[in-house]
Amino acid sequence: MKEFAYQRAADIRDALIAGGGGARYLAGGTNLVDLMKEGVEAPTRLIDVRRLPLDGISEAADGALVIGATTTNSDLAAHPEVRRRYPALSQAVLAGASGQLRNMATVGGNLLQRTRCAYFAAQECNKRVPGTGCPAIAGAHHNHAILGWTRSCVATHASDMAVALTAFDAIVRYETLDGAGEIPLSEFYPPVGDTPHVETALPPGALITAVVLPGAAASPRSRYRKVRERASYAFATVSIAAAFTEGSVRIALGGVASRPWRCRTAEAFLLDSPGSFRAAAEAELSAAEPLPGNGYKVTLARNLIETVLKELQP
Amino acid sequence: MTNHHRSEISLHVNGVTHRLGVDNRTTLLDTLRENLGHTGPKKGCDHGQCGACTVLLDGRRVVSCLTLAVAAEGAEVTTVEGLAGDGELLPLQQAFIRFDGFQCGYCTSGQLCSAVGMLAEHAAGWPSSVTADVSPDGPTPVLDAAEVRERMSGNLCRCGAYPSIVRAVLETEAAG
Ligand SMILES: Cc1cc2nc3c(=O)[nH]c(=O)nc-3n(C[C@H](O)[C@H](O)[C@H](O)COP(=O)(O)OP(=O)(O)OC[C@H]3O[C@@H](n4cnc5c(N)ncnc54)[C@H](O)[C@@H]3O)c2cc1C
Ligand code: SF4
Ligand code: FES
Ligand code: FES
């Protein structure tokens, strides 16, 4: 690991001022410290934001739920209002990592965790150094993307939490020295294109301060289901967050793309043909482009959409 | 001249405060083992994947291999050495002995710290990934074998002592 300076941010402004150049914010450290050990990340300075007063969950006047960026994954999953109104979010968080890691991991850090593509951790590739190629396409890619990928990169985003947040149309709030901003989760992770190293729409040095769950998206009839290679403590092969709200169905898939995949095609299909779950799933997955080693994900995703919606329908 | 890559910190471990200088890169696990002589927490993977290094930080279970020592400054650290205090072993520790909750023992300190944290989480009403209904308005999930296995899945045991570990945890819970 490269040497680095360490400081605890006194307040948001202090963090933002220190945040430029080769600095990185440190939250739970469960991804950043790991990647520093691997040499994938080599910050010159760590700015510890974990003790900033950005934790906790509160209800806004318009009924939205505002989740502070340093709220731990455990506290998010255990919160009564999250469990009551957005159960799929609680389930998604509980399906991730382990009890120990969820006690450390924060909401902001979870959104910004890097891919679990094994090549990415082991060697230079397009995502780490543009132009160095993507060994996964001709190599081991059984756990890689089937939707929205390009020849530049076929990695998936690993977060479970972000899949549920995408289904609920959550909004990311951030601060920069030039002021505050908001990005809907649907635009937070840009398309891969030929820039897989550009992973979010956040401006440089931005500090995530909160994630907002719109009140209108609340759905006690929502669920997260995750398929993985062992029963617990493993990343998703494919996962789904689904929610029935007044007059609409919301569906997002995990493990299939460089970002949580909102199934707009299937959702629109179901507005015209309510209950046609299998046909809706097939319409969504007609866009899939599996590689030789990951075609199973198309079948898995289709079956997940169909079964979860069947179980969940009012 | 100050070295920006080192920090002077105080760590509270099992009720004792230590002042020490650390390279910022040092993990809490390495500091506990190499500097403070607490070799209870074990290094299995050093990447958050096995749970052998589990300690309690302000009462919550965490993996000490992904916690930087500087970042733990000011927190209360409890290692397996501190679970029992000066007195008798905890009922959980006694149950591990009674039911053979280990073979080689390498994962045991992590299993014990994890189980202490996990029982507190369950007592606080936290659901798990196998809890059928996460709604806060239903009954608190009963801690059965499936719940224990899921909640303890962050602790691997290469000897496969899982059945006895689950039994020891369940017996402890039942004895209240
Ligand atoms: C063994 C293992 C298994 C795992 N399994 C799963 C799983 O099944 N599902 C899953 O979803 N995740 C899983 N994870 C990933 C884990 O959820 C993430 O590592 C964690 O959520 C990251 O949060 P953190 O607070 O620790 O982030 P850190 O590691 O502290 O930071 C991650 C990144 O976010 C940046 N950052 C942090 N906070 C902010 C902020 N407020 N503003 C701007 N930037 C910020 C940091 O600079 C860094 O680049 C696993 C991790 C491990 C080690
Ligand atoms: S899939 Fe992306 S992260 Fe993996 S090797 Fe290819 S470019 Fe790198
Ligand atoms: S050594 Fe920390 S989890 Fe394996
Ligand atoms: S007792 Fe040997 S690893 Fe668990």
Coordinates of C-alpha atoms and ligand atoms in Angstrom, one line a residue:
Chain A
M1 CA 0.0 0.0 0.0
K2 CA 1.2 3.5 -0.8
E3 CA 1.7 6.0 2.0
F4 CA -1.0 8.5 2.6
A5 CA -1.9 11.4 5.0
Y6 CA -5.0 11.0 7.1
Q7 CA -7.4 13.6 8.5
R8 CA -10.8 13.7 10.1
A9 CA -13.1 16.2 8.4
A10 CA -14.4 18.7 11.0
D11 CA -17.4 19.6 8.8
I12 CA -18.6 19.4 5.2
R13 CA -16.7 22.4 4.1
D14 CA -13.5 21.2 5.7
A15 CA -14.0 17.9 3.8
L16 CA -14.6 19.6 0.5
I17 CA -11.5 21.8 0.8
A18 CA -9.3 18.8 1.6
G19 CA -11.1 16.7 -1.0
G20 CA -9.3 17.8 -4.2
G21 CA -6.3 16.3 -6.0
G22 CA -5.3 12.8 -5.0
A23 CA -7.5 12.7 -1.9
R24 CA -10.3 10.2 -1.3
Y25 CA -13.1 10.3 1.2
L26 CA -13.0 7.4 3.7
A27 CA -16.3 6.1 5.0
G28 CA -16.6 2.5 6.2
G29 CA -13.4 1.7 4.3
T30 CA -14.8 -1.8 3.3
N31 CA -14.1 -1.2 -0.4
L32 CA -11.5 1.6 -0.4
V33 CA -9.1 0.0 2.2
D34 CA -9.5 -3.3 0.3
L35 CA -8.6 -1.7 -3.0
M36 CA -5.7 0.2 -1.5
K37 CA -4.3 -3.1 -0.3
E38 CA -4.6 -4.4 -3.9
G39 CA -2.9 -1.3 -5.3
V40 CA -6.0 -0.5 -7.3
E41 CA -6.5 2.8 -5.3
A42 CA -3.5 4.8 -4.2
P43 CA -4.8 8.1 -2.6
T44 CA -2.3 10.5 -1.2
R45 CA -4.7 11.6 1.5
L46 CA -7.7 10.1 3.2
I47 CA -10.4 12.4 4.5
D48 CA -12.4 10.5 7.1
V49 CA -16.1 11.6 6.7
R50 CA -17.5 8.9 8.9
R51 CA -18.0 11.2 11.9
L52 CA -19.6 14.0 10.0
P53 CA -23.2 14.6 11.1
L54 CA -24.5 13.1 7.9
D55 CA -26.0 10.0 9.5
G56 CA -29.6 9.3 10.3
I57 CA -32.9 9.0 8.5
S58 CA -35.6 11.7 8.6
E59 CA -38.9 12.3 7.0
A60 CA -39.3 15.4 4.8
A61 CA -42.4 17.6 4.7
D62 CA -43.4 16.1 1.3
G63 CA -43.3 12.5 2.7
A64 CA -39.9 11.7 1.3
L65 CA -37.4 9.7 3.4
V66 CA -34.0 11.4 3.6
I67 CA -31.1 9.0 4.3
G68 CA -27.9 10.6 5.4
A69 CA -24.8 9.5 3.4
T70 CA -22.9 8.1 6.4
T71 CA -25.8 6.1 7.7
T72 CA -24.5 2.5 8.0
N73 CA -26.1 -0.2 5.9
S74 CA -27.2 -1.9 9.1
D75 CA -29.0 1.2 10.4
L76 CA -30.7 1.7 7.0
A77 CA -31.9 -1.9 6.8
A78 CA -33.2 -1.9 10.4
H79 CA -35.0 1.5 10.2
P80 CA -38.8 1.0 10.9
E81 CA -39.9 3.4 8.1
V82 CA -37.7 1.8 5.5
R83 CA -39.0 -1.6 6.5
R84 CA -42.6 -0.4 6.5
R85 CA -42.6 1.7 3.3
Y86 CA -39.7 0.4 1.2
P87 CA -39.2 -3.2 2.4
A88 CA -37.4 -4.1 -0.9
L89 CA -34.6 -1.7 0.1
S90 CA -34.2 -3.2 3.6
Q91 CA -34.1 -6.7 2.0
A92 CA -31.6 -5.6 -0.6
V93 CA -29.2 -4.2 2.0
L94 CA -29.6 -7.3 4.2
A95 CA -28.8 -9.5 1.2
G96 CA -25.4 -7.8 0.8
A97 CA -22.1 -8.6 2.4
S98 CA -22.1 -9.8 6.1
G99 CA -23.3 -8.5 9.4
Q100 CA -19.8 -7.1 10.2
L101 CA -19.5 -5.4 6.9
R102 CA -23.0 -3.9 7.0
N103 CA -22.1 -2.3 10.4
M104 CA -19.2 -0.6 8.7
A105 CA -20.5 0.2 5.2
T106 CA -22.3 3.5 4.5
V107 CA -24.9 4.5 2.0
G108 CA -22.5 6.9 0.2
G109 CA -19.7 4.3 0.0
N110 CA -22.0 1.5 -1.1
L111 CA -23.1 3.6 -4.1
L112 CA -19.5 4.2 -5.1
Q113 CA -18.1 0.7 -4.5
R114 CA -16.1 -0.5 -7.5
T115 CA -16.8 -3.5 -9.7
R116 CA -16.0 -7.1 -8.6
C117 CA -14.6 -8.0 -12.0
A118 CA -11.7 -10.2 -11.0
Y119 CA -9.4 -8.7 -13.7
F120 CA -10.0 -5.2 -12.4
A121 CA -8.6 -6.2 -9.0
A122 CA -5.6 -8.0 -10.5
Q123 CA -4.3 -6.0 -13.5
E124 CA -4.7 -2.9 -15.5
C125 CA -7.7 -2.8 -17.8
N126 CA -9.9 -0.2 -19.5
K127 CA -11.7 0.6 -16.3
R128 CA -8.4 1.4 -14.5
V129 CA -6.3 2.8 -17.3
P130 CA -8.2 3.7 -20.5
G131 CA -6.8 2.0 -23.6
T132 CA -5.4 -1.1 -21.8
G133 CA -8.1 -3.4 -23.1
C134 CA -10.8 -5.7 -21.6
P135 CA -9.5 -9.2 -20.9
A136 CA -12.9 -10.3 -19.5
I137 CA -14.6 -10.4 -22.9
A138 CA -12.3 -13.2 -24.3
G139 CA -11.7 -14.5 -20.8
A140 CA -13.6 -15.4 -17.6
H141 CA -16.9 -13.5 -17.8
H142 CA -19.5 -15.9 -16.4
N143 CA -20.5 -13.2 -13.9
H144 CA -20.4 -10.2 -16.3
A145 CA -23.0 -8.0 -18.0
I146 CA -25.6 -9.1 -20.5
L147 CA -27.2 -5.6 -21.0
G148 CA -25.8 -2.2 -22.0
W149 CA -22.1 -3.3 -22.1
T150 CA -19.7 -2.3 -24.8
R151 CA -16.4 -3.7 -26.2
S152 CA -14.7 -1.4 -23.7
C153 CA -16.0 -3.1 -20.6
V154 CA -18.5 -5.8 -19.6
A155 CA -18.3 -5.4 -15.9
T156 CA -21.3 -5.2 -13.6
H157 CA -22.1 -2.9 -10.7
A158 CA -22.0 -4.9 -7.5
S159 CA -24.3 -3.0 -5.2
D160 CA -27.6 -4.6 -4.0
M161 CA -28.7 -1.4 -2.3
A162 CA -28.5 0.6 -5.5
V163 CA -30.8 -1.8 -7.3
A164 CA -33.6 -1.2 -4.8
L165 CA -32.9 2.6 -4.8
T166 CA -33.2 2.6 -8.6
A167 CA -36.6 0.9 -8.5
F168 CA -37.8 3.5 -6.0
D169 CA -36.5 6.4 -8.1
A170 CA -34.2 7.6 -5.4
I171 CA -32.2 10.9 -5.7
V172 CA -28.5 11.4 -4.7
R173 CA -27.7 14.7 -3.0
Y174 CA -24.2 16.0 -3.0
E175 CA -22.1 19.1 -2.1
T176 CA -19.2 20.7 -3.9
L177 CA -17.3 23.9 -3.1
D178 CA -19.5 25.5 -5.9
G179 CA -22.7 24.5 -4.2
A180 CA -25.1 21.6 -3.8
G181 CA -26.6 19.3 -6.5
E182 CA -28.9 16.4 -7.0
I183 CA -28.8 13.5 -9.5
P184 CA -31.5 10.9 -9.9
L185 CA -30.2 7.4 -9.5
S186 CA -31.3 6.6 -13.0
E187 CA -28.7 9.1 -14.3
F188 CA -26.1 8.5 -11.5
Y189 CA -24.2 5.8 -13.4
P190 CA -23.5 6.9 -17.0
P191 CA -23.7 4.4 -19.9
V192 CA -20.4 2.6 -20.4
G193 CA -19.6 3.9 -23.9
D194 CA -15.9 4.0 -24.5
T195 CA -15.3 5.5 -21.0
P196 CA -15.7 2.7 -18.5
H197 CA -13.4 4.5 -16.1
V198 CA -16.0 7.3 -15.7
E199 CA -18.3 5.5 -13.3
T200 CA -20.6 8.3 -11.9
A201 CA -22.1 11.6 -12.9
L202 CA -20.8 13.2 -9.7
P203 CA -18.6 16.3 -10.2
P204 CA -15.0 15.9 -9.2
G205 CA -14.5 16.2 -5.4
A206 CA -18.2 16.0 -4.7
L207 CA -19.3 14.7 -1.3
I208 CA -22.5 12.7 -1.2
T209 CA -24.6 14.0 1.6
A210 CA -27.9 12.0 1.3
V211 CA -30.1 9.8 -0.7
V212 CA -33.7 10.7 -1.0
L213 CA -36.6 8.2 -1.3
P214 CA -39.6 9.9 -2.9
G215 CA -42.8 9.4 -0.8
A216 CA -44.8 8.5 -4.0
A217 CA -42.6 5.5 -4.6
A218 CA -43.3 3.9 -1.2
S219 CA -44.5 0.4 -1.7
P220 CA -45.1 -2.1 1.1
R221 CA -45.7 -4.5 -1.7
S222 CA -42.1 -4.6 -2.8
R223 CA -39.5 -7.3 -2.7
Y224 CA -35.8 -7.9 -3.3
R225 CA -34.6 -11.3 -4.4
K226 CA -31.0 -12.2 -5.0
V227 CA -29.6 -15.3 -6.7
R228 CA -25.9 -16.1 -5.9
E229 CA -23.5 -18.9 -5.9
R230 CA -23.9 -19.7 -2.2
A231 CA -26.7 -19.1 0.2
S232 CA -25.3 -16.0 1.8
Y233 CA -22.2 -13.6 1.9
A234 CA -21.7 -13.5 -1.9
F235 CA -22.4 -11.0 -4.7
A236 CA -25.4 -11.5 -6.9
T237 CA -25.3 -13.4 -10.2
V238 CA -28.7 -11.8 -10.9
S239 CA -31.0 -10.0 -8.5
I240 CA -34.3 -8.1 -8.7
A241 CA -36.1 -5.3 -6.9
A242 CA -39.8 -5.2 -7.8
A243 CA -42.6 -3.0 -6.4
F244 CA -46.3 -2.6 -7.1
T245 CA -47.5 1.0 -6.5
E246 CA -50.8 2.6 -7.4
G247 CA -51.3 1.9 -11.1
S248 CA -47.7 0.9 -11.8
V249 CA -45.0 -1.8 -11.5
R250 CA -41.4 -0.9 -10.8
I251 CA -38.6 -3.4 -11.7
A252 CA -34.9 -3.1 -11.5
L253 CA -32.3 -5.9 -12.1
G254 CA -28.8 -6.3 -10.5
G255 CA -25.9 -8.2 -11.7
V256 CA -26.7 -7.7 -15.4
A257 CA -25.2 -4.4 -16.3
S258 CA -22.7 -1.7 -15.4
R259 CA -25.5 -0.1 -13.4
P260 CA -28.7 -1.2 -11.8
W261 CA -30.9 -2.0 -14.8
R262 CA -34.3 -0.3 -14.6
C263 CA -36.7 -2.4 -16.7
R264 CA -38.6 0.4 -18.5
T265 CA -39.6 -1.8 -21.4
A266 CA -41.2 -4.4 -19.1
E267 CA -42.9 -1.8 -17.0
A268 CA -44.4 -0.1 -20.1
F269 CA -45.5 -3.6 -21.4
L270 CA -47.3 -4.3 -18.1
L271 CA -49.2 -1.0 -18.3
D272 CA -50.7 -2.3 -21.6
S273 CA -51.0 -5.9 -20.6
P274 CA -51.3 -6.2 -16.8
G275 CA -50.3 -9.6 -15.6
S276 CA -48.4 -10.7 -18.7
F277 CA -45.3 -11.1 -16.6
R278 CA -43.4 -13.6 -18.8
A279 CA -44.0 -11.7 -22.0
A280 CA -42.9 -8.5 -20.3
A281 CA -39.7 -10.1 -19.1
E282 CA -39.1 -11.4 -22.6
A283 CA -39.6 -8.0 -24.1
E284 CA -37.1 -6.5 -21.6
L285 CA -34.5 -9.2 -22.2
S286 CA -34.8 -9.1 -26.0
A287 CA -32.1 -6.4 -25.8
A288 CA -29.7 -8.8 -23.9
E289 CA -26.4 -9.6 -25.6
P290 CA -24.9 -12.4 -23.6
L291 CA -21.3 -13.5 -24.1
P292 CA -20.5 -17.3 -24.6
G293 CA -20.1 -17.8 -20.8
N294 CA -23.0 -15.9 -19.3
G295 CA -26.1 -16.7 -21.3
Y296 CA -27.6 -18.3 -18.2
K297 CA -28.2 -14.9 -16.9
V298 CA -30.8 -14.1 -19.5
T299 CA -32.9 -17.2 -18.5
L300 CA -32.3 -16.4 -14.8
A301 CA -33.3 -12.7 -15.2
R302 CA -36.5 -13.7 -17.1
N303 CA -37.5 -16.3 -14.6
L304 CA -36.8 -13.9 -11.7
I305 CA -39.0 -11.2 -13.2
E306 CA -41.8 -13.6 -13.8
T307 CA -41.8 -15.4 -10.5
V308 CA -41.3 -12.4 -8.2
L309 CA -44.0 -10.4 -10.0
K310 CA -46.4 -13.4 -9.7
E311 CA -45.8 -13.7 -6.0
L312 CA -46.0 -10.1 -5.4
Q313 CA -49.0 -9.1 -7.5
P314 CA -52.0 -7.7 -5.5
Chain B
M1 CA 9.4 17.8 10.9
T2 CA 6.0 16.1 11.1
N3 CA 5.5 13.0 9.1
H4 CA 2.1 13.2 7.5
H5 CA 2.0 9.5 6.9
R6 CA 2.0 8.6 10.6
S7 CA -0.4 9.5 13.4
E8 CA -0.3 9.6 17.2
I9 CA -3.5 7.9 18.4
S10 CA -5.1 6.6 21.5
L11 CA -6.9 3.3 21.3
H12 CA -9.3 2.0 24.0
V13 CA -9.0 -1.8 24.0
N14 CA -10.8 -3.9 26.5
G15 CA -11.1 -1.0 28.9
V16 CA -7.4 0.0 28.7
T17 CA -6.3 3.2 26.9
H18 CA -3.1 2.9 24.9
R19 CA -1.1 5.8 23.3
L20 CA 0.8 4.9 20.3
G21 CA 2.2 6.1 17.0
V22 CA 1.1 4.3 13.9
D23 CA 1.8 4.3 10.2
N24 CA -1.6 5.4 8.7
R25 CA -1.6 2.3 6.6
T26 CA -1.8 0.0 9.6
T27 CA -5.0 -1.8 10.1
L28 CA -6.7 -2.2 13.5
L29 CA -6.0 -5.9 13.2
D30 CA -2.3 -5.5 12.8
T31 CA -2.1 -2.9 15.5
L32 CA -4.0 -5.2 18.0
R33 CA -1.8 -8.2 17.1
E34 CA 1.6 -6.6 16.5
N35 CA 1.7 -3.6 18.8
L36 CA -0.7 -4.4 21.6
G37 CA -0.2 -8.1 22.1
H38 CA -3.9 -9.0 21.5
T39 CA -3.4 -12.0 19.3
G40 CA -7.0 -13.2 19.8
P41 CA -8.3 -11.6 16.5
K42 CA -6.9 -13.7 13.7
K43 CA -5.9 -12.9 10.1
G44 CA -7.6 -15.3 7.8
C45 CA -7.9 -13.4 4.5
D46 CA -7.1 -9.7 5.3
H47 CA -9.9 -8.7 2.8
G48 CA -13.2 -8.8 4.8
Q49 CA -14.1 -12.2 3.5
C50 CA -13.7 -14.6 6.4
G51 CA -14.6 -12.9 9.7
A52 CA -11.6 -14.3 11.7
C53 CA -10.6 -10.8 12.6
T54 CA -14.0 -9.8 14.0
V55 CA -13.9 -7.4 17.0
L56 CA -16.6 -5.1 18.6
L57 CA -16.2 -1.4 17.9
D58 CA -18.4 0.6 20.2
G59 CA -20.4 -2.6 20.8
R60 CA -20.9 -3.4 17.1
R61 CA -19.2 -6.3 15.3
V62 CA -16.8 -5.2 12.5
V63 CA -13.9 -6.7 10.6
S64 CA -10.6 -5.3 12.0
C65 CA -8.7 -6.1 8.8
L66 CA -10.6 -3.4 6.8
T67 CA -10.6 -0.9 9.7
L68 CA -7.6 1.5 9.8
A69 CA -6.2 2.0 13.3
V70 CA -6.3 5.8 12.9
A71 CA -10.0 5.6 12.0
A72 CA -10.7 3.6 15.2
E73 CA -9.2 6.3 17.4
G74 CA -11.6 7.2 20.2
A75 CA -13.7 4.1 19.8
E76 CA -14.1 1.3 22.3
V77 CA -12.5 -1.8 20.9
T78 CA -13.5 -5.2 22.4
T79 CA -11.5 -8.3 21.4
V80 CA -12.1 -11.9 22.4
E81 CA -9.7 -11.3 25.3
G82 CA -12.1 -8.7 26.7
L83 CA -15.4 -10.5 26.4
A84 CA -15.3 -12.2 29.8
G85 CA -13.7 -9.3 31.7
D86 CA -11.8 -10.6 34.7
G87 CA -14.4 -13.0 35.7
E88 CA -16.0 -16.2 34.4
L89 CA -16.4 -17.0 30.7
L90 CA -19.6 -15.7 29.1
P91 CA -22.4 -18.3 28.8
L92 CA -21.7 -18.1 25.0
Q93 CA -18.0 -19.1 25.5
Q94 CA -19.0 -21.9 27.9
A95 CA -21.5 -23.1 25.3
F96 CA -18.8 -23.2 22.6
I97 CA -16.8 -25.5 24.9
R98 CA -19.7 -27.6 25.9
F99 CA -20.9 -28.2 22.3
D100 CA -17.5 -28.4 20.6
G101 CA -18.1 -25.2 18.7
F102 CA -14.6 -25.5 17.2
Q103 CA -11.9 -27.8 16.0
C104 CA -8.6 -26.0 15.3
G105 CA -9.9 -22.8 16.9
Y106 CA -8.6 -20.4 14.3
C107 CA -12.0 -18.9 13.6
T108 CA -13.3 -19.1 17.2
S109 CA -12.3 -15.6 18.5
G110 CA -14.1 -14.1 15.4
Q111 CA -17.1 -16.4 15.9
L112 CA -17.4 -15.4 19.5
C113 CA -17.2 -11.6 18.9
S114 CA -19.5 -11.9 16.0
A115 CA -22.1 -13.9 18.0
V116 CA -22.0 -11.4 20.8
G117 CA -22.7 -8.6 18.3
M118 CA -25.3 -10.6 16.4
L119 CA -27.3 -11.5 19.6
A120 CA -27.4 -7.8 20.4
E121 CA -28.6 -7.0 16.9
H122 CA -31.3 -9.6 17.2
A123 CA -32.4 -8.3 20.6
A124 CA -32.7 -4.8 19.0
G125 CA -35.2 -6.3 16.6
W126 CA -33.1 -6.2 13.4
P127 CA -34.4 -8.5 10.7
S128 CA -32.1 -10.6 8.5
S129 CA -32.1 -11.8 4.9
V130 CA -34.0 -14.9 5.8
T131 CA -36.6 -13.1 7.9
A132 CA -39.9 -13.7 5.9
D133 CA -41.4 -10.3 6.7
V134 CA -39.2 -7.4 7.4
S135 CA -42.1 -5.2 8.5
P136 CA -41.5 -3.6 11.9
D137 CA -45.1 -4.1 12.8
G138 CA -45.0 -7.9 12.9
P139 CA -43.5 -10.1 15.7
T140 CA -39.7 -10.0 16.2
P141 CA -38.1 -12.8 14.2
V142 CA -37.5 -15.9 16.3
L143 CA -33.8 -16.8 16.4
D144 CA -33.9 -20.3 14.8
A145 CA -31.1 -22.2 13.1
A146 CA -31.8 -20.6 9.7
E147 CA -31.6 -17.2 11.3
V148 CA -28.3 -18.0 13.1
R149 CA -26.7 -19.4 10.0
E150 CA -27.6 -16.3 7.9
R151 CA -26.7 -13.8 10.6
M152 CA -23.3 -15.6 11.2
S153 CA -22.5 -16.1 7.5
G154 CA -19.7 -13.5 7.8
N155 CA -17.7 -16.0 9.8
L156 CA -16.2 -18.9 7.9
C157 CA -15.0 -22.0 9.6
R158 CA -12.7 -24.2 7.5
C159 CA -13.0 -27.0 9.9
G160 CA -16.7 -27.0 9.3
A161 CA -17.7 -26.8 12.9
Y162 CA -20.9 -25.0 11.8
P163 CA -23.5 -27.4 13.3
S164 CA -21.9 -27.0 16.8
I165 CA -21.5 -23.3 16.5
V166 CA -25.2 -22.9 15.6
R167 CA -26.1 -25.1 18.5
A168 CA -23.9 -23.2 21.0
V169 CA -25.5 -19.9 19.9
L170 CA -29.0 -21.3 20.1
E171 CA -28.4 -22.7 23.5
T172 CA -27.1 -19.4 24.7
E173 CA -30.1 -17.6 23.3
A174 CA -32.5 -20.1 24.9
A175 CA -30.8 -19.8 28.3
G176 CA -31.4 -16.0 28.0
Ligands
LIG1 C1 -16.3 -9.5 1.5 C2 -17.3 -8.5 0.9 C3 -18.5 -8.8 0.5 C4 -19.4 -7.9 0.0 N1 -20.6 -8.3 -0.5 C5 -21.5 -7.3 -0.9 C6 -22.7 -7.7 -1.5 O1 -23.1 -8.9 -1.5 N2 -23.5 -6.7 -1.9 C7 -23.1 -5.4 -1.9 O2 -23.9 -4.6 -2.4 N3 -22.0 -5.0 -1.5 C8 -21.1 -6.0 -1.0 N4 -19.9 -5.6 -0.5 C9 -19.5 -4.2 -0.7 C10 -19.8 -3.3 0.4 O3 -21.2 -3.2 0.5 C11 -19.2 -2.0 0.1 O4 -17.8 -2.1 0.2 C12 -19.6 -0.9 1.0 O5 -21.0 -0.6 0.9 C13 -18.9 0.4 0.8 O6 -19.2 1.4 1.8 P1 -18.1 2.0 2.7 O7 -18.8 3.0 3.5 O8 -17.3 1.0 3.4 O9 -17.2 2.7 1.6 P2 -15.7 3.1 1.5 O10 -14.9 1.8 1.2 O11 -15.2 3.9 2.6 O12 -15.7 4.0 0.2 C14 -16.0 3.5 -1.1 C15 -15.8 4.6 -2.1 O13 -16.8 5.6 -1.9 C16 -16.2 6.9 -1.6 N5 -17.1 7.6 -0.7 C17 -17.5 7.1 0.5 N6 -18.4 7.9 1.1 C18 -18.5 9.0 0.3 C19 -19.3 10.2 0.3 N7 -20.2 10.5 1.3 N8 -19.2 11.1 -0.8 C20 -18.4 10.8 -1.8 N9 -17.6 9.7 -1.9 C21 -17.7 8.8 -0.9 C22 -14.8 6.6 -1.2 O14 -14.0 7.7 -1.5 C23 -14.5 5.4 -2.0 O15 -14.1 5.7 -3.3 C24 -19.0 -6.5 0.0 C25 -17.7 -6.1 0.5 C26 -16.9 -7.1 1.0 C27 -15.5 -6.7 1.5
SF4_2 S1 -15.0 -6.0 -17.7 FE1 -14.3 -3.9 -17.3 S2 -13.4 -4.1 -15.3 FE2 -13.4 -6.2 -16.1 S3 -11.5 -6.4 -17.3 FE3 -13.0 -5.6 -18.7 S4 -12.6 -3.4 -18.7 FE4 -11.7 -4.2 -16.8
FES3 S1 -9.1 -11.4 8.2 FE1 -10.6 -9.9 8.3 S2 -12.3 -10.8 7.4 FE2 -10.7 -12.3 7.0
FES4 S1 -12.4 -24.3 14.1 FE1 -10.9 -24.5 12.6 S2 -11.6 -22.8 11.2 FE2 -13.2 -22.9 12.6

